[in-house]
PDB file of C-alpha atoms and ligand atoms in Angstrom:
ATOM      1  CA  UNK A   1      15.831  23.085 -15.354  1.00  0.00           C
ATOM      2  CA  UNK A   2      15.471  21.573 -11.843  1.00  0.00           C
ATOM      3  CA  UNK A   3      12.117  20.004 -11.408  1.00  0.00           C
ATOM      4  CA  UNK A   4      10.791  20.704  -7.928  1.00  0.00           C
ATOM      5  CA  UNK A   5       9.853  18.002  -5.527  1.00  0.00           C
ATOM      6  CA  UNK A   6       8.009  18.042  -2.192  1.00  0.00           C
ATOM      7  CA  UNK A   7       8.768  14.968  -0.064  1.00  0.00           C
ATOM      8  CA  UNK A   8       6.390  13.708   2.614  1.00  0.00           C
ATOM      9  CA  UNK A   9       7.879  10.960   4.815  1.00  0.00           C
ATOM     10  CA  UNK A  10       6.757   9.412   7.941  1.00  0.00           C
ATOM     11  CA  UNK A  11       5.576   6.124   9.584  1.00  0.00           C
ATOM     12  CA  UNK A  12       2.608   4.102   8.392  1.00  0.00           C
ATOM     13  CA  UNK A  13      -0.877   5.539   8.910  1.00  0.00           C
ATOM     14  CA  UNK A  14       0.236   9.146   9.540  1.00  0.00           C
ATOM     15  CA  UNK A  15      -1.896  10.345   6.658  1.00  0.00           C
ATOM     16  CA  UNK A  16       0.977  10.700   4.065  1.00  0.00           C
ATOM     17  CA  UNK A  17      -1.012   9.274   1.221  1.00  0.00           C
ATOM     18  CA  UNK A  18      -4.130  11.363   1.598  1.00  0.00           C
ATOM     19  CA  UNK A  19      -2.088  14.564   2.170  1.00  0.00           C
ATOM     20  CA  UNK A  20       0.320  13.897  -0.631  1.00  0.00           C
ATOM     21  CA  UNK A  21      -2.434  13.295  -3.155  1.00  0.00           C
ATOM     22  CA  UNK A  22      -4.284  16.375  -2.078  1.00  0.00           C
ATOM     23  CA  UNK A  23      -1.135  18.559  -2.227  1.00  0.00           C
ATOM     24  CA  UNK A  24      -0.196  17.063  -5.656  1.00  0.00           C
ATOM     25  CA  UNK A  25      -3.664  17.867  -6.927  1.00  0.00           C
ATOM     26  CA  UNK A  26      -3.729  21.446  -5.672  1.00  0.00           C
ATOM     27  CA  UNK A  27      -0.272  22.092  -7.146  1.00  0.00           C
ATOM     28  CA  UNK A  28      -1.162  20.348 -10.394  1.00  0.00           C
ATOM     29  CA  UNK A  29       1.939  18.123  -9.848  1.00  0.00           C
ATOM     30  CA  UNK A  30       2.565  14.334 -10.227  1.00  0.00           C
ATOM     31  CA  UNK A  31       2.376  12.048  -7.310  1.00  0.00           C
ATOM     32  CA  UNK A  32       4.659   9.081  -6.285  1.00  0.00           C
ATOM     33  CA  UNK A  33       3.449   6.537  -3.751  1.00  0.00           C
ATOM     34  CA  UNK A  34       6.808   4.829  -3.206  1.00  0.00           C
ATOM     35  CA  UNK A  35       5.298   2.425  -0.696  1.00  0.00           C
ATOM     36  CA  UNK A  36       3.228   1.065  -3.526  1.00  0.00           C
ATOM     37  CA  UNK A  37       6.360   0.115  -5.344  1.00  0.00           C
ATOM     38  CA  UNK A  38       7.615  -1.904  -2.378  1.00  0.00           C
ATOM     39  CA  UNK A  39       4.101  -3.399  -2.020  1.00  0.00           C
ATOM     40  CA  UNK A  40       3.960  -4.350  -5.662  1.00  0.00           C
ATOM     41  CA  UNK A  41       7.260  -6.134  -5.309  1.00  0.00           C
ATOM     42  CA  UNK A  42       5.860  -7.988  -2.156  1.00  0.00           C
ATOM     43  CA  UNK A  43       2.958  -9.131  -4.451  1.00  0.00           C
ATOM     44  CA  UNK A  44       5.311 -10.169  -7.264  1.00  0.00           C
ATOM     45  CA  UNK A  45       7.349 -12.353  -4.889  1.00  0.00           C
ATOM     46  CA  UNK A  46       4.212 -13.882  -3.492  1.00  0.00           C
ATOM     47  CA  UNK A  47       2.881 -14.652  -6.991  1.00  0.00           C
ATOM     48  CA  UNK A  48       6.199 -16.241  -7.961  1.00  0.00           C
ATOM     49  CA  UNK A  49       6.546 -18.230  -4.738  1.00  0.00           C
ATOM     50  CA  UNK A  50       9.810 -16.446  -4.011  1.00  0.00           C
ATOM     51  CA  UNK A  51      11.222 -16.984  -0.475  1.00  0.00           C
ATOM     52  CA  UNK A  52      11.570 -13.406   0.922  1.00  0.00           C
ATOM     53  CA  UNK A  53      14.760 -14.498   2.789  1.00  0.00           C
ATOM     54  CA  UNK A  54      16.366 -15.242  -0.630  1.00  0.00           C
ATOM     55  CA  UNK A  55      17.755 -11.791  -1.370  1.00  0.00           C
ATOM     56  CA  UNK A  56      19.028 -12.760  -4.862  1.00  0.00           C
ATOM     57  CA  UNK A  57      15.615 -14.021  -5.818  1.00  0.00           C
ATOM     58  CA  UNK A  58      13.887 -10.813  -4.483  1.00  0.00           C
ATOM     59  CA  UNK A  59      16.437  -8.610  -6.409  1.00  0.00           C
ATOM     60  CA  UNK A  60      15.608 -10.661  -9.578  1.00  0.00           C
ATOM     61  CA  UNK A  61      11.911 -10.074  -9.046  1.00  0.00           C
ATOM     62  CA  UNK A  62      12.479  -6.351  -8.555  1.00  0.00           C
ATOM     63  CA  UNK A  63      14.562  -6.163 -11.808  1.00  0.00           C
ATOM     64  CA  UNK A  64      11.895  -8.045 -13.750  1.00  0.00           C
ATOM     65  CA  UNK A  65       8.752  -6.477 -12.652  1.00  0.00           C
ATOM     66  CA  UNK A  66       6.923  -4.098 -14.984  1.00  0.00           C
ATOM     67  CA  UNK A  67       4.925  -1.448 -13.064  1.00  0.00           C
ATOM     68  CA  UNK A  68       2.389   0.921 -14.446  1.00  0.00           C
ATOM     69  CA  UNK A  69       0.824   3.661 -12.265  1.00  0.00           C
ATOM     70  CA  UNK A  70      -2.294   5.452 -13.393  1.00  0.00           C
ATOM     71  CA  UNK A  71      -3.536   8.361 -11.342  1.00  0.00           C
ATOM     72  CA  UNK A  72      -7.326   8.451 -11.514  1.00  0.00           C
ATOM     73  CA  UNK A  73      -9.641   9.260  -8.649  1.00  0.00           C
ATOM     74  CA  UNK A  74      -7.514   6.712  -6.830  1.00  0.00           C
ATOM     75  CA  UNK A  75      -4.066   5.295  -7.758  1.00  0.00           C
ATOM     76  CA  UNK A  76      -4.318   2.272 -10.101  1.00  0.00           C
ATOM     77  CA  UNK A  77      -1.303   0.005 -10.157  1.00  0.00           C
ATOM     78  CA  UNK A  78      -0.669  -2.676 -12.690  1.00  0.00           C
ATOM     79  CA  UNK A  79       1.959  -5.272 -12.276  1.00  0.00           C
ATOM     80  CA  UNK A  80       2.944  -6.971 -15.530  1.00  0.00           C
ATOM     81  CA  UNK A  81      -0.203  -5.700 -17.103  1.00  0.00           C
ATOM     82  CA  UNK A  82      -2.559  -6.913 -14.367  1.00  0.00           C
ATOM     83  CA  UNK A  83      -4.326  -4.524 -12.089  1.00  0.00           C
ATOM     84  CA  UNK A  84      -3.219  -5.255  -8.513  1.00  0.00           C
ATOM     85  CA  UNK A  85      -4.789  -2.183  -6.827  1.00  0.00           C
ATOM     86  CA  UNK A  86      -7.097  -4.144  -4.622  1.00  0.00           C
ATOM     87  CA  UNK A  87      -4.283  -6.295  -3.239  1.00  0.00           C
ATOM     88  CA  UNK A  88      -1.994  -3.472  -2.352  1.00  0.00           C
ATOM     89  CA  UNK A  89      -3.683  -2.299   0.804  1.00  0.00           C
ATOM     90  CA  UNK A  90      -3.600  -5.688   2.646  1.00  0.00           C
ATOM     91  CA  UNK A  91      -1.520  -5.580   5.917  1.00  0.00           C
ATOM     92  CA  UNK A  92       0.222  -8.832   4.868  1.00  0.00           C
ATOM     93  CA  UNK A  93       1.411  -7.056   1.683  1.00  0.00           C
ATOM     94  CA  UNK A  94       2.698  -4.069   3.841  1.00  0.00           C
ATOM     95  CA  UNK A  95       4.492  -6.393   6.233  1.00  0.00           C
ATOM     96  CA  UNK A  96       6.156  -8.311   3.410  1.00  0.00           C
ATOM     97  CA  UNK A  97       7.059  -5.028   1.744  1.00  0.00           C
ATOM     98  CA  UNK A  98       8.767  -3.940   4.924  1.00  0.00           C
ATOM     99  CA  UNK A  99      10.860  -7.143   5.108  1.00  0.00           C
ATOM    100  CA  UNK A 100      12.053  -6.867   1.524  1.00  0.00           C
ATOM    101  CA  UNK A 101      12.595  -3.069   1.806  1.00  0.00           C
ATOM    102  CA  UNK A 102      15.266  -3.726   4.372  1.00  0.00           C
ATOM    103  CA  UNK A 103      17.503  -5.253   1.713  1.00  0.00           C
ATOM    104  CA  UNK A 104      19.964  -2.583   0.316  1.00  0.00           C
ATOM    105  CA  UNK A 105      20.213  -4.526  -2.914  1.00  0.00           C
ATOM    106  CA  UNK A 106      16.457  -4.274  -3.458  1.00  0.00           C
ATOM    107  CA  UNK A 107      16.439  -0.562  -2.619  1.00  0.00           C
ATOM    108  CA  UNK A 108      19.204   0.074  -5.113  1.00  0.00           C
ATOM    109  CA  UNK A 109      17.200  -1.617  -7.912  1.00  0.00           C
ATOM    110  CA  UNK A 110      14.117   0.475  -7.024  1.00  0.00           C
ATOM    111  CA  UNK A 111      15.896   3.779  -6.730  1.00  0.00           C
ATOM    112  CA  UNK A 112      15.913   4.771 -10.388  1.00  0.00           C
ATOM    113  CA  UNK A 113      12.245   3.603 -10.777  1.00  0.00           C
ATOM    114  CA  UNK A 114      11.286   6.144  -8.163  1.00  0.00           C
ATOM    115  CA  UNK A 115      13.447   8.962  -9.589  1.00  0.00           C
ATOM    116  CA  UNK A 116      11.780   8.412 -12.953  1.00  0.00           C
ATOM    117  CA  UNK A 117       8.672   9.936 -11.543  1.00  0.00           C
ATOM    118  CA  UNK A 118      10.299  13.372 -11.323  1.00  0.00           C
ATOM    119  CA  UNK A 119       8.736  15.037 -14.276  1.00  0.00           C
ATOM    120  CA  UNK A 120       7.644  18.691 -14.982  1.00  0.00           C
ATOM    121  CA  UNK A 121       5.927  20.653 -13.525  1.00  0.00           C
ATOM    122  CA  UNK A 122       6.768  18.968 -10.219  1.00  0.00           C
ATOM    123  CA  UNK A 123       6.395  15.963  -8.033  1.00  0.00           C
ATOM    124  CA  UNK A 124       4.919  15.158  -4.558  1.00  0.00           C
ATOM    125  CA  UNK A 125       6.787  11.983  -3.229  1.00  0.00           C
ATOM    126  CA  UNK A 126       5.480   9.990  -0.286  1.00  0.00           C
ATOM    127  CA  UNK A 127       7.464   7.300   1.558  1.00  0.00           C
ATOM    128  CA  UNK A 128      10.105   6.735   4.224  1.00  0.00           C
ATOM    129  CA  UNK A 129      13.291   7.987   2.515  1.00  0.00           C
ATOM    130  CA  UNK A 130      12.084  10.417   0.008  1.00  0.00           C
ATOM    131  CA  UNK A 131      13.713  13.388   1.672  1.00  0.00           C
ATOM    132  CA  UNK A 132      16.729  11.624   2.980  1.00  0.00           C
ATOM    133  CA  UNK A 133      17.797   9.447  -0.050  1.00  0.00           C
ATOM    134  CA  UNK A 134      15.641   9.340  -3.142  1.00  0.00           C
ATOM    135  CA  UNK A 135      15.077  13.043  -3.514  1.00  0.00           C
ATOM    136  CA  UNK A 136      17.605  14.348  -0.967  1.00  0.00           C
ATOM    137  CA  UNK A 137      17.865  17.556  -3.038  1.00  0.00           C
ATOM    138  CA  UNK A 138      14.183  18.399  -2.621  1.00  0.00           C
ATOM    139  CA  UNK A 139      13.559  21.937  -1.625  1.00  0.00           C
ATOM    140  CA  UNK A 140      10.548  21.173   0.549  1.00  0.00           C
ATOM    141  CA  UNK A 141      10.451  18.285   2.898  1.00  0.00           C
ATOM    142  CA  UNK A 142       7.811  17.286   5.427  1.00  0.00           C
ATOM    143  CA  UNK A 143       7.972  14.659   8.125  1.00  0.00           C
ATOM    144  CA  UNK A 144       4.480  13.615   9.055  1.00  0.00           C
ATOM    145  CA  UNK A 145       3.775  11.663  12.229  1.00  0.00           C
ATOM    146  CA  UNK A 146       0.903  10.734  14.635  1.00  0.00           C
ATOM    147  CA  UNK A 147       0.727   8.710  17.750  1.00  0.00           C
ATOM    148  CA  UNK A 148       0.733   4.835  17.172  1.00  0.00           C
ATOM    149  CA  UNK A 149      -2.848   4.724  18.663  1.00  0.00           C
ATOM    150  CA  UNK A 150      -4.189   7.331  16.223  1.00  0.00           C
ATOM    151  CA  UNK A 151      -2.415   5.682  13.196  1.00  0.00           C
ATOM    152  CA  UNK A 152      -3.859   2.322  14.188  1.00  0.00           C
ATOM    153  CA  UNK A 153      -7.397   3.782  14.334  1.00  0.00           C
ATOM    154  CA  UNK A 154      -6.919   5.405  10.904  1.00  0.00           C
ATOM    155  CA  UNK A 155      -5.451   2.270   9.285  1.00  0.00           C
ATOM    156  CA  UNK A 156      -8.412   0.232  10.783  1.00  0.00           C
ATOM    157  CA  UNK A 157     -11.013   2.694   9.355  1.00  0.00           C
ATOM    158  CA  UNK A 158      -9.263   2.658   5.870  1.00  0.00           C
ATOM    159  CA  UNK A 159      -9.207  -1.184   5.786  1.00  0.00           C
ATOM    160  CA  UNK A 160     -12.885  -1.333   6.810  1.00  0.00           C
ATOM    161  CA  UNK A 161     -13.883   1.180   4.196  1.00  0.00           C
ATOM    162  CA  UNK A 162     -12.187  -1.070   1.640  1.00  0.00           C
ATOM    163  CA  UNK A 163     -14.143  -4.025   2.881  1.00  0.00           C
ATOM    164  CA  UNK A 164     -11.016  -5.664   4.381  1.00  0.00           C
ATOM    165  CA  UNK A 165     -11.549  -7.460   7.680  1.00  0.00           C
ATOM    166  CA  UNK A 166      -9.452  -6.004  10.461  1.00  0.00           C
ATOM    167  CA  UNK A 167      -8.809  -6.113  14.257  1.00  0.00           C
ATOM    168  CA  UNK A 168      -7.882  -2.723  15.795  1.00  0.00           C
ATOM    169  CA  UNK A 169      -5.460  -4.110  18.380  1.00  0.00           C
ATOM    170  CA  UNK A 170      -3.736  -6.338  15.986  1.00  0.00           C
ATOM    171  CA  UNK A 171      -3.511  -3.579  13.370  1.00  0.00           C
ATOM    172  CA  UNK A 172      -1.873  -1.122  15.975  1.00  0.00           C
ATOM    173  CA  UNK A 173       0.664  -3.870  16.948  1.00  0.00           C
ATOM    174  CA  UNK A 174       1.489  -4.669  13.370  1.00  0.00           C
ATOM    175  CA  UNK A 175       1.967  -0.927  12.557  1.00  0.00           C
ATOM    176  CA  UNK A 176       4.293  -0.540  15.524  1.00  0.00           C
ATOM    177  CA  UNK A 177       6.384  -3.540  14.637  1.00  0.00           C
ATOM    178  CA  UNK A 178       6.647  -2.451  10.983  1.00  0.00           C
ATOM    179  CA  UNK A 179       7.678   1.013  12.048  1.00  0.00           C
ATOM    180  CA  UNK A 180      10.335  -0.432  14.309  1.00  0.00           C
ATOM    181  CA  UNK A 181      11.711  -2.505  11.442  1.00  0.00           C
ATOM    182  CA  UNK A 182      11.647   0.546   9.127  1.00  0.00           C
ATOM    183  CA  UNK A 183      13.420   2.705  11.762  1.00  0.00           C
ATOM    184  CA  UNK A 184      16.057   0.224  12.798  1.00  0.00           C
ATOM    185  CA  UNK A 185      17.169  -1.047   9.407  1.00  0.00           C
ATOM    186  CA  UNK A 186      20.623   0.064   8.116  1.00  0.00           C
ATOM    187  CA  UNK A 187      19.554   0.910   4.568  1.00  0.00           C
ATOM    188  CA  UNK A 188      17.664   4.185   4.244  1.00  0.00           C
ATOM    189  CA  UNK A 189      15.887   3.955   7.704  1.00  0.00           C
ATOM    190  CA  UNK A 190      12.846   5.928   8.484  1.00  0.00           C
ATOM    191  CA  UNK A 191      14.112   9.172   9.923  1.00  0.00           C
ATOM    192  CA  UNK A 192      13.355  12.892   9.679  1.00  0.00           C
ATOM    193  CA  UNK A 193      15.498  14.753   7.217  1.00  0.00           C
ATOM    194  CA  UNK A 194      17.383  17.634   8.935  1.00  0.00           C
ATOM    195  CA  UNK A 195      15.685  20.205   6.723  1.00  0.00           C
ATOM    196  CA  UNK A 196      12.243  18.804   7.131  1.00  0.00           C
ATOM    197  CA  UNK A 197       9.149  20.474   8.609  1.00  0.00           C
ATOM    198  CA  UNK A 198       7.777  18.126  11.352  1.00  0.00           C
ATOM    199  CA  UNK A 199       3.993  17.961  11.511  1.00  0.00           C
ATOM    200  CA  UNK A 200       2.366  15.798  14.176  1.00  0.00           C
ATOM    201  CA  UNK A 201      -1.199  15.093  12.822  1.00  0.00           C
ATOM    202  CA  UNK A 202      -2.506  13.283  15.929  1.00  0.00           C
ATOM    203  CA  UNK A 203      -4.740  16.239  16.887  1.00  0.00           C
ATOM    204  CA  UNK A 204      -5.188  17.765  13.448  1.00  0.00           C
ATOM    205  CA  UNK A 205      -7.806  17.114  10.713  1.00  0.00           C
ATOM    206  CA  UNK A 206      -6.574  16.020   7.281  1.00  0.00           C
ATOM    207  CA  UNK A 207      -7.658  19.449   5.871  1.00  0.00           C
ATOM    208  CA  UNK A 208      -5.538  21.249   8.492  1.00  0.00           C
ATOM    209  CA  UNK A 209      -2.408  19.186   7.594  1.00  0.00           C
ATOM    210  CA  UNK A 210      -2.958  19.747   3.874  1.00  0.00           C
ATOM    211  CA  UNK A 211      -3.191  23.512   4.480  1.00  0.00           C
ATOM    212  CA  UNK A 212       0.014  23.482   6.602  1.00  0.00           C
ATOM    213  CA  UNK A 213       1.858  21.618   3.936  1.00  0.00           C
ATOM    214  CA  UNK A 214       0.659  23.941   1.207  1.00  0.00           C
ATOM    215  CA  UNK A 215       1.412  27.085   3.175  1.00  0.00           C
ATOM    216  CA  UNK A 216       4.957  25.751   3.755  1.00  0.00           C
ATOM    217  CA  UNK A 217       5.422  24.817   0.122  1.00  0.00           C
ATOM    218  CA  UNK A 218       4.088  28.033  -1.189  1.00  0.00           C
TER     219      UNK A 218
HETATM  220  O1  C5P B 301       3.914   3.424   2.830  1.00  0.00           O
HETATM  221  P1  C5P B 301       3.465   1.944   2.810  1.00  0.00           P
HETATM  222  O2  C5P B 301       2.878   1.465   4.011  1.00  0.00           O
HETATM  223  O3  C5P B 301       2.697   1.541   1.579  1.00  0.00           O
HETATM  224  O4  C5P B 301       4.978   1.163   2.660  1.00  0.00           O
HETATM  225  C1  C5P B 301       5.032  -0.236   2.868  1.00  0.00           C
HETATM  226  C2  C5P B 301       6.398  -0.549   3.296  1.00  0.00           C
HETATM  227  O5  C5P B 301       7.350  -0.306   2.234  1.00  0.00           O
HETATM  228  C3  C5P B 301       6.890   0.296   4.491  1.00  0.00           C
HETATM  229  O6  C5P B 301       6.603  -0.303   5.653  1.00  0.00           O
HETATM  230  C4  C5P B 301       8.474   0.313   4.254  1.00  0.00           C
HETATM  231  O7  C5P B 301       9.130  -0.797   4.746  1.00  0.00           O
HETATM  232  C5  C5P B 301       8.582   0.240   2.715  1.00  0.00           C
HETATM  233  N1  C5P B 301       8.921   1.565   2.217  1.00  0.00           N
HETATM  234  C6  C5P B 301      10.220   1.914   2.194  1.00  0.00           C
HETATM  235  N2  C5P B 301      10.564   3.078   1.664  1.00  0.00           N
HETATM  236  C7  C5P B 301       9.679   3.915   1.071  1.00  0.00           C
HETATM  237  C8  C5P B 301       8.304   3.500   1.068  1.00  0.00           C
HETATM  238  C9  C5P B 301       7.934   2.300   1.606  1.00  0.00           C
HETATM  239  O8  C5P B 301      11.075   1.207   2.707  1.00  0.00           O
HETATM  240  N3  C5P B 301      10.115   5.059   0.457  1.00  0.00           N
END
């Protein structure tokens, strides 16, 4: 039996996480936050004092890390048995994640960890290459974008709500440079799958986006 997958890819701050979680809940399916895997690896390398330019050492950290995901009201992530959820959202974590995510060897190690999330009755997978690489055979693919300005504002709000200190201009610039790195890398760059539905969420509420995705899936 083929287990259905809905992929939701796009740049940072487009609303992928919120939309994916809501769609997964409505469908009664599992949810994969693939960015959290790259972010967890970023935390693992920082904890071990690994130089992120040392590809072999980053690959080793990726092979060794034991990750556990628990889907409660929010996603809880444990790295080697320790809850790292509160560290995941930091911008520095996202930036380091984007540096190590550019290494093809690292992506190869993390590929199976992501595919293991495909379990009955179905999966909603959120990331950059869900529809183009990891679940290229997914039947329903969405590419969710929003203007850089809007994405900066949303990320700023998210960080503030989590009690993390942030500067809007700096956040917007960091988002833009991270997106550039994600788009321009050779290994699994951020791009729209040919068969994806493109939704620009700049002028839409999160509820409108969720409805559009659910209508498309159903
Ligand atoms: O989505 P999130 O902001 O948590 O992702 C952090 C970083 O991890 C991204 O900027 C990207 O470089 C990397 N990533 C990736 N492929 C994915 C998900 C995330 O390369 N499928």
